[in-house]
Short mmCIF file of C-alpha atoms in Angstrom, two decimals:
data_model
loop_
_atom_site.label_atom_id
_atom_site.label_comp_id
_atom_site.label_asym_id
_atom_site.label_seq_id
_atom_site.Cartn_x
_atom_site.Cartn_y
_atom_site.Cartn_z
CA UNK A 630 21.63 4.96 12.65
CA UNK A 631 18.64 3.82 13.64
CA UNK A 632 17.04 0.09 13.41
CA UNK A 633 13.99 -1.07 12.49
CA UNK A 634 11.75 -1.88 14.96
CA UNK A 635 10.95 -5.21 13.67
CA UNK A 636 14.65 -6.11 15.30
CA UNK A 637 13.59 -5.69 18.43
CA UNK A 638 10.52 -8.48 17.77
CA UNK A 639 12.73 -10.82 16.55
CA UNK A 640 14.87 -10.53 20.28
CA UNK A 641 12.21 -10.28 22.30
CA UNK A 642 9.91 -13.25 21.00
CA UNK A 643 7.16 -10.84 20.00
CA UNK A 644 8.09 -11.82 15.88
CA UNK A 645 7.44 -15.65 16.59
CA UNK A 646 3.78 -15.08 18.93
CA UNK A 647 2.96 -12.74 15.54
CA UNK A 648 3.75 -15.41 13.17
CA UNK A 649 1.97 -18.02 15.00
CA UNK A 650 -1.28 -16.14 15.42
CA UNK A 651 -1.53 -15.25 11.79
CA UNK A 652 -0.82 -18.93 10.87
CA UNK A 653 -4.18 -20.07 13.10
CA UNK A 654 -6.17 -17.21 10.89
CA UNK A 655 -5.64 -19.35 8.04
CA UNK A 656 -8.02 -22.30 9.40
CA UNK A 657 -10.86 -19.35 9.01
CA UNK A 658 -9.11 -16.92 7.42
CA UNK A 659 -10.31 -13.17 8.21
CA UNK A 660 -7.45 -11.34 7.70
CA UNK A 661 -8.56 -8.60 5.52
CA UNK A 662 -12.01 -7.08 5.60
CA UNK A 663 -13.76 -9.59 3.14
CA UNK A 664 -13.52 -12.17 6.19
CA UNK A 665 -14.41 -15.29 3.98
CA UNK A 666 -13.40 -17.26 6.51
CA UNK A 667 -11.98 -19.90 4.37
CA UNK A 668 -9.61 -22.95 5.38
CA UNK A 669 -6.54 -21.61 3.40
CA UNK A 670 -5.13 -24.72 3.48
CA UNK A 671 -7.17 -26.51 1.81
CA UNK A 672 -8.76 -24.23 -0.52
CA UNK A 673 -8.28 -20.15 -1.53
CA UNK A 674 -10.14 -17.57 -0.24
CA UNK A 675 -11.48 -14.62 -2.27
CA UNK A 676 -8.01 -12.62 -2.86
CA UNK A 677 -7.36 -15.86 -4.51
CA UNK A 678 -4.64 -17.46 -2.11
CA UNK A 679 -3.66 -20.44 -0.29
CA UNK A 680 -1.32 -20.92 2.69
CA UNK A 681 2.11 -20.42 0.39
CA UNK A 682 2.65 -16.90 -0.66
CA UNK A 683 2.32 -16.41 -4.01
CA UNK A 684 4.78 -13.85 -6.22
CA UNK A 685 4.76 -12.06 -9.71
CA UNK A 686 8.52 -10.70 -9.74
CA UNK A 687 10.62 -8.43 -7.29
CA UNK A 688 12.72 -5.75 -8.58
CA UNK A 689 14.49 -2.60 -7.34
CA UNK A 690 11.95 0.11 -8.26
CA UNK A 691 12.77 3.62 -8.76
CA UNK A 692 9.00 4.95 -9.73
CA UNK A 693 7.97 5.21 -6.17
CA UNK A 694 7.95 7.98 -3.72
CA UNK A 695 11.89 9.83 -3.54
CA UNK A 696 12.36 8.95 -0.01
CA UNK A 697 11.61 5.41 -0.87
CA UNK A 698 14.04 5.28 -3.24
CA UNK A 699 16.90 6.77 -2.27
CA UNK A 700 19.93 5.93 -4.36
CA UNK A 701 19.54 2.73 -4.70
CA UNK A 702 15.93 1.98 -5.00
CA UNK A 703 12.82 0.44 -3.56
CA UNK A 704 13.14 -3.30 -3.01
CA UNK A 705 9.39 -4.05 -4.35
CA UNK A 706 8.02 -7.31 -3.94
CA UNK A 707 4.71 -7.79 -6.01
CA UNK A 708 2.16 -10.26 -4.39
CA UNK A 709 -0.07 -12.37 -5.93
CA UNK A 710 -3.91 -11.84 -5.48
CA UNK A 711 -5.95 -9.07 -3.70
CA UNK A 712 -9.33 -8.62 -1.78
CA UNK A 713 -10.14 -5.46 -3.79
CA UNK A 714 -11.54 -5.91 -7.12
CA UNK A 715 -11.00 -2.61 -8.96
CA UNK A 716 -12.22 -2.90 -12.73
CA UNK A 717 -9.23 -0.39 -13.51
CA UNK A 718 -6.26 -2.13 -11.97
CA UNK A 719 -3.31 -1.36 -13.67
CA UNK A 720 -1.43 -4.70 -12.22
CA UNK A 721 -4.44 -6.74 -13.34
CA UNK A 722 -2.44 -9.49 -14.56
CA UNK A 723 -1.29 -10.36 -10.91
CA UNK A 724 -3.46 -8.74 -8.46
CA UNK A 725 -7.01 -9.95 -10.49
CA UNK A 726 -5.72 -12.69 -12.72
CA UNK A 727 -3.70 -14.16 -10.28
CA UNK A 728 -0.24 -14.83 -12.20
CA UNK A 729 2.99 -15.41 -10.32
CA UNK A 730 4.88 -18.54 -8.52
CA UNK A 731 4.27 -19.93 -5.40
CA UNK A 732 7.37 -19.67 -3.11
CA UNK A 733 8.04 -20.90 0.61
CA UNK A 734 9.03 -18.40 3.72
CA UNK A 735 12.90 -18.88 3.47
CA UNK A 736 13.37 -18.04 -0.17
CA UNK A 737 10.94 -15.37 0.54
CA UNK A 738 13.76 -14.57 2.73
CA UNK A 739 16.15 -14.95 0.82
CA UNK A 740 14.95 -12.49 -2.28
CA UNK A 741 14.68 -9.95 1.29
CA UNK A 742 18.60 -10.38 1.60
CA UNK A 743 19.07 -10.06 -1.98
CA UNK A 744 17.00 -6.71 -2.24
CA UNK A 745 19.52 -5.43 0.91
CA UNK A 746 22.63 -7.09 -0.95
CA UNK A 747 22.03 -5.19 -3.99
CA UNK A 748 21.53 -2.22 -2.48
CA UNK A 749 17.85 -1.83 -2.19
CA UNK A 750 17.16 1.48 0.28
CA UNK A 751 13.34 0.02 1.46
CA UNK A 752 11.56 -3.66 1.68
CA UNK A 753 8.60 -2.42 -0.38
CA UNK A 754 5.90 -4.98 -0.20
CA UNK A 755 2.87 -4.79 -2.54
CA UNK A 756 -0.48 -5.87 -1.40
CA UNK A 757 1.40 -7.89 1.17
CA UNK A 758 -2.12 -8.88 4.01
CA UNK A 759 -3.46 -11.98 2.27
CA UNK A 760 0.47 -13.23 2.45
CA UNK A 761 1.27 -11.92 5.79
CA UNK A 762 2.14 -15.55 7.80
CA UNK A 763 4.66 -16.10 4.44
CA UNK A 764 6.09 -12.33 4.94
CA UNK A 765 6.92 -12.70 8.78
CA UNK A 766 8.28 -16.26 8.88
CA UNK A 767 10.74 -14.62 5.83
CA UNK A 768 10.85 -11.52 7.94
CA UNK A 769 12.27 -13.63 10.34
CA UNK A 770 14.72 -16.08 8.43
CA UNK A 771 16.49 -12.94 6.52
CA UNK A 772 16.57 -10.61 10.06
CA UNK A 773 18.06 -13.75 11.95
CA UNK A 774 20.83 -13.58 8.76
CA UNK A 775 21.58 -9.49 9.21
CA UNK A 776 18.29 -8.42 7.27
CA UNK A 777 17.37 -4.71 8.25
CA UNK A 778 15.87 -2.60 5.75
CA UNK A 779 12.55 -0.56 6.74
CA UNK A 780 9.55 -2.22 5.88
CA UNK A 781 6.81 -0.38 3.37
CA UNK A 782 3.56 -1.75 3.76
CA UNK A 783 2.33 -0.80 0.04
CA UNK A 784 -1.69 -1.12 0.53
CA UNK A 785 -4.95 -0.28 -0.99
CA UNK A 786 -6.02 1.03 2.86
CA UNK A 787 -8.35 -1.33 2.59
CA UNK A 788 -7.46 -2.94 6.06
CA UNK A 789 -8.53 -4.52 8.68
CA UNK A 790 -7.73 -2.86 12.22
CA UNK A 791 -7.04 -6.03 13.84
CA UNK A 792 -5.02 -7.41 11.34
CA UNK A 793 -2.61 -4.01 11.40
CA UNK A 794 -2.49 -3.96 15.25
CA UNK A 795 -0.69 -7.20 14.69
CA UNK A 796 2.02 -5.72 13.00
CA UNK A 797 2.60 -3.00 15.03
CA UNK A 798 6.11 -2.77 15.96
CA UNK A 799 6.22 -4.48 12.61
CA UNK A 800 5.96 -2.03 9.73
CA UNK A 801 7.94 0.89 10.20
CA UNK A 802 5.99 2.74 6.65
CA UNK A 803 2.55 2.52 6.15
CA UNK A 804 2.60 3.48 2.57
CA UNK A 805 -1.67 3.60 2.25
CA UNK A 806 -3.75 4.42 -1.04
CA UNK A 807 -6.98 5.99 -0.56
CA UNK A 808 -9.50 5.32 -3.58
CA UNK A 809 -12.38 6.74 -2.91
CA UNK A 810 -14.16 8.37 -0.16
CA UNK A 811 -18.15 6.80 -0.68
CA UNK A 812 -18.70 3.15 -0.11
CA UNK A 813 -20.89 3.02 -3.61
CA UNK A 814 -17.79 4.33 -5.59
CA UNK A 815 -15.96 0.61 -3.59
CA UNK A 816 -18.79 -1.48 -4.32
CA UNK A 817 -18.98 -0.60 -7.90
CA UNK A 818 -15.57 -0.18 -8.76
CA UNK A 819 -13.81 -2.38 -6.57
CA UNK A 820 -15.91 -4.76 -5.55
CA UNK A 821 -15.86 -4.46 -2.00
CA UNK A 822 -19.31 -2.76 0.14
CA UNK A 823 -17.37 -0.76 2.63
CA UNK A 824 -14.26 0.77 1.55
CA UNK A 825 -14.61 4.16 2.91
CA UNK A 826 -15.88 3.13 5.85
CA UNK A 827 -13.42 0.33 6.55
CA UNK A 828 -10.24 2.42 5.08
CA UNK A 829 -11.23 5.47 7.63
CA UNK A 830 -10.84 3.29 10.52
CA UNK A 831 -7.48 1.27 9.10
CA UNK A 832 -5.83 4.84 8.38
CA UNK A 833 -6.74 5.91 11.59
CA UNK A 834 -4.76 2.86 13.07
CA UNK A 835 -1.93 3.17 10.63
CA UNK A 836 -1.37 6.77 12.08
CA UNK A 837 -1.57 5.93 15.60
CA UNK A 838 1.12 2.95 15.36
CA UNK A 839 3.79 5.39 12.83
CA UNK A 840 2.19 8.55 13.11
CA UNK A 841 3.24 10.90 9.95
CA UNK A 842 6.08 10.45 7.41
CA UNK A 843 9.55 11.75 8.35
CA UNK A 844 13.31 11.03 8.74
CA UNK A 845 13.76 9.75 12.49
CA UNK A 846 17.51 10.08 13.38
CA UNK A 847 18.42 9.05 9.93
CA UNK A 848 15.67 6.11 9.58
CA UNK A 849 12.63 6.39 7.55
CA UNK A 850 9.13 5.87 9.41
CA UNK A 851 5.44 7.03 9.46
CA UNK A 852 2.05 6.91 7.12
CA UNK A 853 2.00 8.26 3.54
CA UNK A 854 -0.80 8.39 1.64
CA UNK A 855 -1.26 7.57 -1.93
CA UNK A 856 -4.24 9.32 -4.17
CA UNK A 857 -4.74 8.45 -7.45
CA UNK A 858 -6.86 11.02 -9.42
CA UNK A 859 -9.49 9.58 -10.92
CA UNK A 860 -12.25 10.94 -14.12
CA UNK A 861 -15.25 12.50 -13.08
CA UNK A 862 -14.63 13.06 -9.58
CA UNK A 863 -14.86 9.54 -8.57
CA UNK A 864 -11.47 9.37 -6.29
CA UNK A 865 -13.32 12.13 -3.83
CA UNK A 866 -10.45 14.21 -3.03
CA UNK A 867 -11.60 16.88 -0.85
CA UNK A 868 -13.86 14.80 1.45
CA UNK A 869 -10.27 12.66 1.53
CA UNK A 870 -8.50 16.33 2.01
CA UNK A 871 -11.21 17.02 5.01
CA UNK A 872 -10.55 13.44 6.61
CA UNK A 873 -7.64 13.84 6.56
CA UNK A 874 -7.03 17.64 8.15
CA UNK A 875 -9.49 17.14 10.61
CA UNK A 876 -9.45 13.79 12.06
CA UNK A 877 -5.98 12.75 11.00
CA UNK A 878 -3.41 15.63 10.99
CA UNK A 879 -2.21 17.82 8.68
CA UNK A 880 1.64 16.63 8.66
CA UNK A 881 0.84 13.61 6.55
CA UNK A 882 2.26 14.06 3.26
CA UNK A 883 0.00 12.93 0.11
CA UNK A 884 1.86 10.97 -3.02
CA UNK A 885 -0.77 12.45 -5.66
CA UNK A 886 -0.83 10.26 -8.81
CA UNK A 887 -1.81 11.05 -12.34
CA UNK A 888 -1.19 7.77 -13.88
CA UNK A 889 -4.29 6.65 -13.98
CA UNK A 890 -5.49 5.07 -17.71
CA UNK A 891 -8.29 2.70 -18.43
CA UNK A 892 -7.04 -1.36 -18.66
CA UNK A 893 -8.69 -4.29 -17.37
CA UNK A 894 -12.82 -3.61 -17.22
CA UNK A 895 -12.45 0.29 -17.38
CA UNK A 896 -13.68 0.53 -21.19
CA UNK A 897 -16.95 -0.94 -19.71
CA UNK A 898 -17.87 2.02 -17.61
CA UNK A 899 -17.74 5.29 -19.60
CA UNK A 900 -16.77 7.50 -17.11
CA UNK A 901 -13.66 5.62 -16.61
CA UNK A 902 -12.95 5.11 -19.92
CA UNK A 903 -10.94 8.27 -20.16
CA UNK A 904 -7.34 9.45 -18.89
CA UNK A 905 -7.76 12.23 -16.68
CA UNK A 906 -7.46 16.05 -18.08
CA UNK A 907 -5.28 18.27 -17.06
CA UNK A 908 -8.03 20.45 -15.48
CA UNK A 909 -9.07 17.94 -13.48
CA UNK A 910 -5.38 17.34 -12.11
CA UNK A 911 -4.92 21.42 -11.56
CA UNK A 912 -8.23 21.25 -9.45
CA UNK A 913 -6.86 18.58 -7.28
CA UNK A 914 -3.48 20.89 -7.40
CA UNK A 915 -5.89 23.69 -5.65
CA UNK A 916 -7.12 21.74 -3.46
CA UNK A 917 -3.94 20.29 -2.13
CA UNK A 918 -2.90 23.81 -1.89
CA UNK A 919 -5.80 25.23 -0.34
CA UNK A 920 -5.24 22.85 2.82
CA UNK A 921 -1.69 22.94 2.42
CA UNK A 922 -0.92 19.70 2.70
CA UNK A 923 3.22 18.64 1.30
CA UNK A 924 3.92 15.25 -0.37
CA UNK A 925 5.04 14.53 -3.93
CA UNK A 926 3.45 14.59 -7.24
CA UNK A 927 3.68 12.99 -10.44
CA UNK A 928 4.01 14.93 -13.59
CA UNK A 929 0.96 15.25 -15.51
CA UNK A 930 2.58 14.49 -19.04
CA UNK A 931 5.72 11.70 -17.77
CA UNK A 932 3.75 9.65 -15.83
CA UNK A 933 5.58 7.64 -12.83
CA UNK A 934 8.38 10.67 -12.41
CA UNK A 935 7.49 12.27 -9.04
CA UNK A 936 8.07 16.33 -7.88
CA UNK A 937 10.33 16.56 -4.73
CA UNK A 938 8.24 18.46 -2.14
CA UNK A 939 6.28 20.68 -2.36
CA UNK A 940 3.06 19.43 -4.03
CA UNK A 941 3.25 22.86 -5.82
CA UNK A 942 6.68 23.55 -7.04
CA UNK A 943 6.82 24.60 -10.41
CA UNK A 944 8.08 23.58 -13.23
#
């Protein structure tokens, strides 16, 4: 069996240099691609966070990818707070609104052991960068303490490539949405001016560190990529499909996702004020299969149930 690679930090002394350089980022914070440069521990900065990470609930999820799963589910930890504004978020009430408790690094750690003591397959951390001093100082109390489940980085892909080139030798899953492929469809949906441009260059990074998803001598590790099919068009899927064949590599495997539904702001934009059909879902289905890219998919009428691989088993 192999270990995680974030083991082999914690010996060397690399985990503690990590944890103190992302503690001096919170002075001027500019950890994520907003850079608001706020004091963080005195005030919040626009995710909406001090110095203390902040969750909603942890729970052993079985609605994520099969691999992440296993048998006995992801160990998801939801986060508090997020630089991304998206008027559609489905986890508004945390992520936008800002709901959860406040909890310190060692019983951060401590709900880490608990996720491995009940049986938890993956450390699944959700929107984990504006909490990232928080998640290595409990990295480090739970691996000290026999801690060693893989770590899922569960992100928008709205990253910062200095940020992630912290954690490499960190994360051992990059586990990466991509939204949209146009900077206007960020701005006016999310809230942020440079999404495609900034998520290019962060999943670009992500690759290089883990390169693609697969089963290395019995150990999970590499980049997945998460697409969410959205009305209209507005997710972009084959410019993402042509990023990623061409400058990425055709052996990352794509989590497509036909949850979508309008909460939060959605009903005040028409076009999102829809579910998605089921012709627009076969279309992305084509185009998945036209590049022939493998991954998972989520049924089009049980939403959250994913397809083992291939993207185009039938049913």
């Amino acid at each position: 069996m192999a270990f995680p690679s974030y083991l082999e930090a914690l010996n060397n002394g690399k985990l503690r240099e990590i944890i103190k350089s992302l503690e001096a980022h919170l002075e001027s914070c500019q950890l994520c691609p907003r850079e608001c440069k706020v004091n963080r521990y005195h005030s919040v900065g626009i995710c909406g966070q001090g110095s203390t990470a902040k969750i909603s609930a942890f729970v052993l999820h079985y609605g994520e990818e099969p691999p992440l799963v296993g048998d006995g589910g992801a160990g998801a930890v939801f986060f508090s707070g997020c630089s991304m504004k998206c008027v559609y978020c489905q986890n508004f009430g945390f992520s936008q609104l800002n709901r959860g408790n406040e909890i310190d690094a060692k019983e951060l750690g401590k709900i880490f052991l608990k996720i491995q003591n009940q049986g938890g397959e993956t450390l699944d951390l959700v929107t984990p960068t504006p909490h990232l001093p928080s998640i290595l100082k409990a990295l480090e109390y739970a691996a000290e303490r026999g801690f060693s489940l893989p770590i899922v980085y569960n992100t928008s892909g709205y990253e910062k490539v200095e940020t992630l080139k912290l954690l490499e030798g960190i994360v051992d899953i990059y586990l990466a949405d991509i939204r949209y492929t146009s900077d206007i469809m960020g701005k006016k949906y999310s809230g942020v001016p440079d999404y495609w441009t900034v998520t290019k260059k962060a999943i670009k990074e992500m690759y290089r560190q883990v390169g693609p998803f697969k089963s290395e001598r019995d150990f999970l590790k590499g980049l997945i990529i998460r697409h969410l099919v959205l009305p209209e068009k507005i997710s972009g899927t084959e410019e993402m499909l042509d990023f990623l064949a061409f400058e990425i590599s055709l052996s990352v495997p794509i989590s497509l996702m036909s949850q979508y539904k309008p909460v939060y702001k959605a009903f005040e934009y028409p076009e999102l004020a829809r579910r998605i059909t089921s012709q627009e879902y076969n279309r992305v289905l084509e185009l998945l299969e036209h590049y022939g890219f493998e991954g998972w998919m989520q049924y089009f009428d049980k939403n959250e149930e994913f397809r083992v691989k291939p993207l185009l088993e039938e049913s």
